[in-house]
Amino acid sequence: MNTEEQIASFRQTYAALTTEIGKVIVGHEEIVAGTLTAVLAGGHVLLEGVPGLGKTLLVRTLSEVLDLSFNRIQFTPDLMPADILGTNLVVENPDGRREFQFQRGPIFAHLLLADEINRATPKTQSAMLEAMQEKSVTAGGEIRKLVEPFFVLATQNPIDQEGTYPLPEAQLDRFFFKLIVGYPNAADLTEVLSRTTEGARAKPEKVLDGASLLELQQLVRQVPVASHVKDYAVRLVLASHPKSETAVPITNQYLRFGSSPRGGQCLLLAGKVRALTEGRFNVSYDDIQAAAPAALRHRLILNFEAEAEGITTDHVVTQILKDVPRD
């Protein structure tokens, strides 16, 4: 296929995914778009919101429209790293001798739902670090590669709720996007109630398999980014570094730490996905700006002054976008 045909196929697949997910999920268009953007870019997603807003349902629905293996882990305070990664068991072989055999944990799947991930202790959360970055698991002194495509879709409750632990910054940084799931409006809530109390649950159809998803991810990486647009993404990331020459005023006032280079990677990859969904084979300033809140909000560490004044990282990102010129 030539480039135009590839773009048309990408848009068609994206629209089909959105349509099938929409058979189950009411509203939350931005959340669905953000989740699909991360998946098509090959990244992980953190969904944050109070219980009952459909975060888990969204991930389960995505697992139904993707023809991939799927596992779910319910994170609890007593969950141990071996419950995620797997462990060596003593088994008896056909010769009657006992030997160690590795029992794979639920992380060995294409799509992993880490439900209420911040209800487990930091020790257990840290077991995910290698898998999310290196796509491998080290257990029993042996490195085991995970299947590809591999991505984690995690849900978490706001950290001020009972029984939650803040995720380590190193783990937060491994999430491509952090998406904030809000309450539905009146029309969406009415539709939710109608669907869930009157009729049978809709069954979405499979749209994409693993091989096709890998091809789309490869196409995303082939989208060119002009030097001035890439420079804009770089300047946004550098502007988030407090006490540096490139920092903007709000950064110096309210941040302890700014975004890592992964933030810049996410800006560009998300911009490429957005460009393809709009039928373009080039990334614009608007693509970078649209990705900035979800790509940067979890990579900025607030200081005490920000917390005392009720300033959020979204406030900081919004102001950075205003203060950093496009060219």
XYZ file of C-alpha atoms in Angstrom, residues 93-284:
192
model
C 8.772 -35.036 36.044
C 7.845 -38.277 34.181
C 10.989 -39.955 35.587
C 9.748 -39.402 39.118
C 12.346 -36.768 39.876
C 11.489 -33.407 41.309
C 12.546 -30.229 39.563
C 11.770 -26.535 39.560
C 9.315 -25.310 36.944
C 8.427 -21.674 36.404
C 4.715 -20.966 36.742
C 3.984 -17.854 34.719
C 2.044 -15.077 36.364
C -0.814 -13.056 34.839
C 1.607 -10.447 33.487
C 2.354 -12.833 30.603
C -0.413 -11.535 28.333
C -0.753 -9.003 25.533
C -3.141 -6.791 27.483
C -2.943 -6.558 31.265
C -5.612 -4.836 33.345
C -4.039 -3.652 36.595
C -7.214 -2.844 38.488
C -6.967 -0.359 41.375
C -3.191 -0.466 41.052
C -2.625 2.020 43.876
C -4.200 -0.271 46.475
C -1.093 -2.467 46.513
C 2.061 -1.641 48.431
C 5.005 0.079 46.700
C 6.964 -3.203 46.854
C 4.341 -4.922 44.720
C 3.906 -1.955 42.383
C 7.647 -1.922 41.718
C 7.386 -5.475 40.349
C 5.819 -3.894 37.250
C 8.761 -1.615 36.444
C 10.853 -3.989 34.336
C 7.842 -5.354 32.485
C 6.525 -1.907 31.572
C 9.860 -0.582 30.307
C 11.874 -3.564 29.101
C 8.934 -5.854 28.272
C 10.631 -8.648 30.137
C 10.437 -10.335 33.538
C 13.382 -11.477 35.646
C 12.460 -14.352 37.952
C 14.485 -17.221 39.314
C 17.645 -15.734 37.851
C 16.310 -15.896 34.279
C 15.069 -13.136 31.985
C 11.842 -13.984 30.171
C 10.550 -11.824 27.340
C 6.897 -10.837 27.305
C 4.710 -11.317 24.264
C 4.266 -8.364 21.927
C 2.308 -6.244 21.650
C 2.299 -5.778 25.425
C 0.662 -2.941 27.269
C -0.698 -2.254 30.739
C -3.981 -0.455 31.269
C -4.162 0.455 34.946
C -6.958 2.006 36.956
C -6.512 3.871 40.186
C -8.662 5.742 42.685
C -7.721 9.291 43.739
C -4.953 9.112 46.308
C -7.027 10.869 48.969
C -9.381 7.874 49.127
C -9.166 5.258 51.857
C -6.649 2.439 51.408
C -4.590 3.893 48.560
C -0.816 4.252 48.139
C 0.802 6.835 45.874
C 2.499 5.222 42.897
C 6.303 5.599 42.801
C 7.464 8.326 40.417
C 9.505 5.762 38.462
C 6.367 3.767 37.766
C 4.246 6.799 36.914
C 6.851 7.838 34.363
C 6.416 4.542 32.530
C 2.790 5.313 31.731
C 2.387 6.906 28.311
C -0.775 8.794 29.344
C -2.557 9.544 32.578
C -6.243 10.122 31.862
C -8.657 11.637 34.372
C -12.107 10.000 34.203
C -14.841 12.399 35.307
C -18.530 12.098 36.083
C -20.972 11.717 33.156
C -23.319 14.533 32.215
C -27.107 14.199 32.437
C -27.574 12.841 28.914
C -24.802 10.262 29.259
C -26.012 9.180 32.698
C -29.516 8.695 31.343
C -28.148 6.521 28.520
C -26.048 4.501 31.002
C -29.102 3.818 33.144
C -31.149 2.834 30.111
C -28.520 0.411 28.826
C -27.813 -1.187 32.182
C -31.330 -1.520 33.568
C -33.502 -2.231 30.541
C -31.814 -4.302 27.839
C -29.122 -6.904 27.264
C -25.501 -5.770 27.226
C -24.175 -5.088 23.736
C -21.423 -7.382 22.468
C -18.647 -5.544 20.614
C -16.926 -7.295 17.713
C -13.226 -8.011 17.239
C -11.521 -5.352 15.128
C -7.771 -5.829 15.391
C -5.340 -8.673 16.059
C -1.796 -8.522 17.391
C 0.012 -8.602 14.064
C -2.153 -5.820 12.625
C -1.684 -3.723 15.758
C 2.104 -4.033 15.467
C 1.871 -2.870 11.844
C -0.135 0.192 12.879
C 2.363 0.976 15.632
C 5.135 0.796 13.045
C 3.223 3.157 10.744
C 2.880 5.643 13.618
C 6.654 5.754 14.045
C 7.125 6.447 10.344
C 5.163 9.716 10.464
C 7.692 12.535 9.999
C 8.006 15.435 12.445
C 9.367 18.728 11.148
C 12.332 20.123 13.050
C 10.428 23.197 14.282
C 7.600 21.019 15.675
C 10.085 18.694 17.371
C 11.831 21.758 18.793
C 8.490 22.914 20.216
C 8.030 19.593 22.026
C 11.571 19.859 23.392
C 10.940 23.379 24.667
C 7.723 22.291 26.413
C 9.605 19.576 28.285
C 12.522 21.862 29.168
C 10.120 24.569 30.370
C 8.912 22.156 33.064
C 12.354 21.953 34.713
C 12.416 24.310 37.736
C 15.431 26.526 38.393
C 16.739 25.978 34.875
C 17.419 28.549 32.153
C 14.396 27.316 30.200
C 11.905 27.283 33.083
C 8.782 29.442 32.915
C 7.606 31.365 36.023
C 4.915 28.891 37.116
C 7.446 26.062 36.953
C 9.820 27.810 39.341
C 6.980 28.651 41.686
C 5.146 25.354 41.947
C 7.316 22.422 40.796
C 10.009 20.361 42.508
C 10.781 18.252 39.432
C 9.815 18.477 35.779
C 9.185 15.999 33.007
C 11.650 13.295 32.012
C 12.633 12.694 28.356
C 9.803 10.146 28.213
C 7.441 13.096 28.288
C 8.903 14.354 25.028
C 8.690 10.899 23.492
C 5.007 10.708 24.381
C 4.307 14.160 22.970
C 5.739 13.185 19.591
C 4.211 9.709 19.384
C 0.776 10.925 20.475
C 1.057 13.749 17.972
C 1.782 11.225 15.236
C -1.299 9.168 16.121
C -3.486 12.280 16.149
C -2.120 13.336 12.764
C -2.967 9.953 11.237
C -6.499 9.980 12.680
C -7.022 13.326 10.957
C -5.651 12.072 7.650
C -2.253 13.787 7.792
C 1.241 12.308 7.449
C 2.917 15.115 9.383
C 2.708 16.414 12.937
C 1.499 19.942 13.717
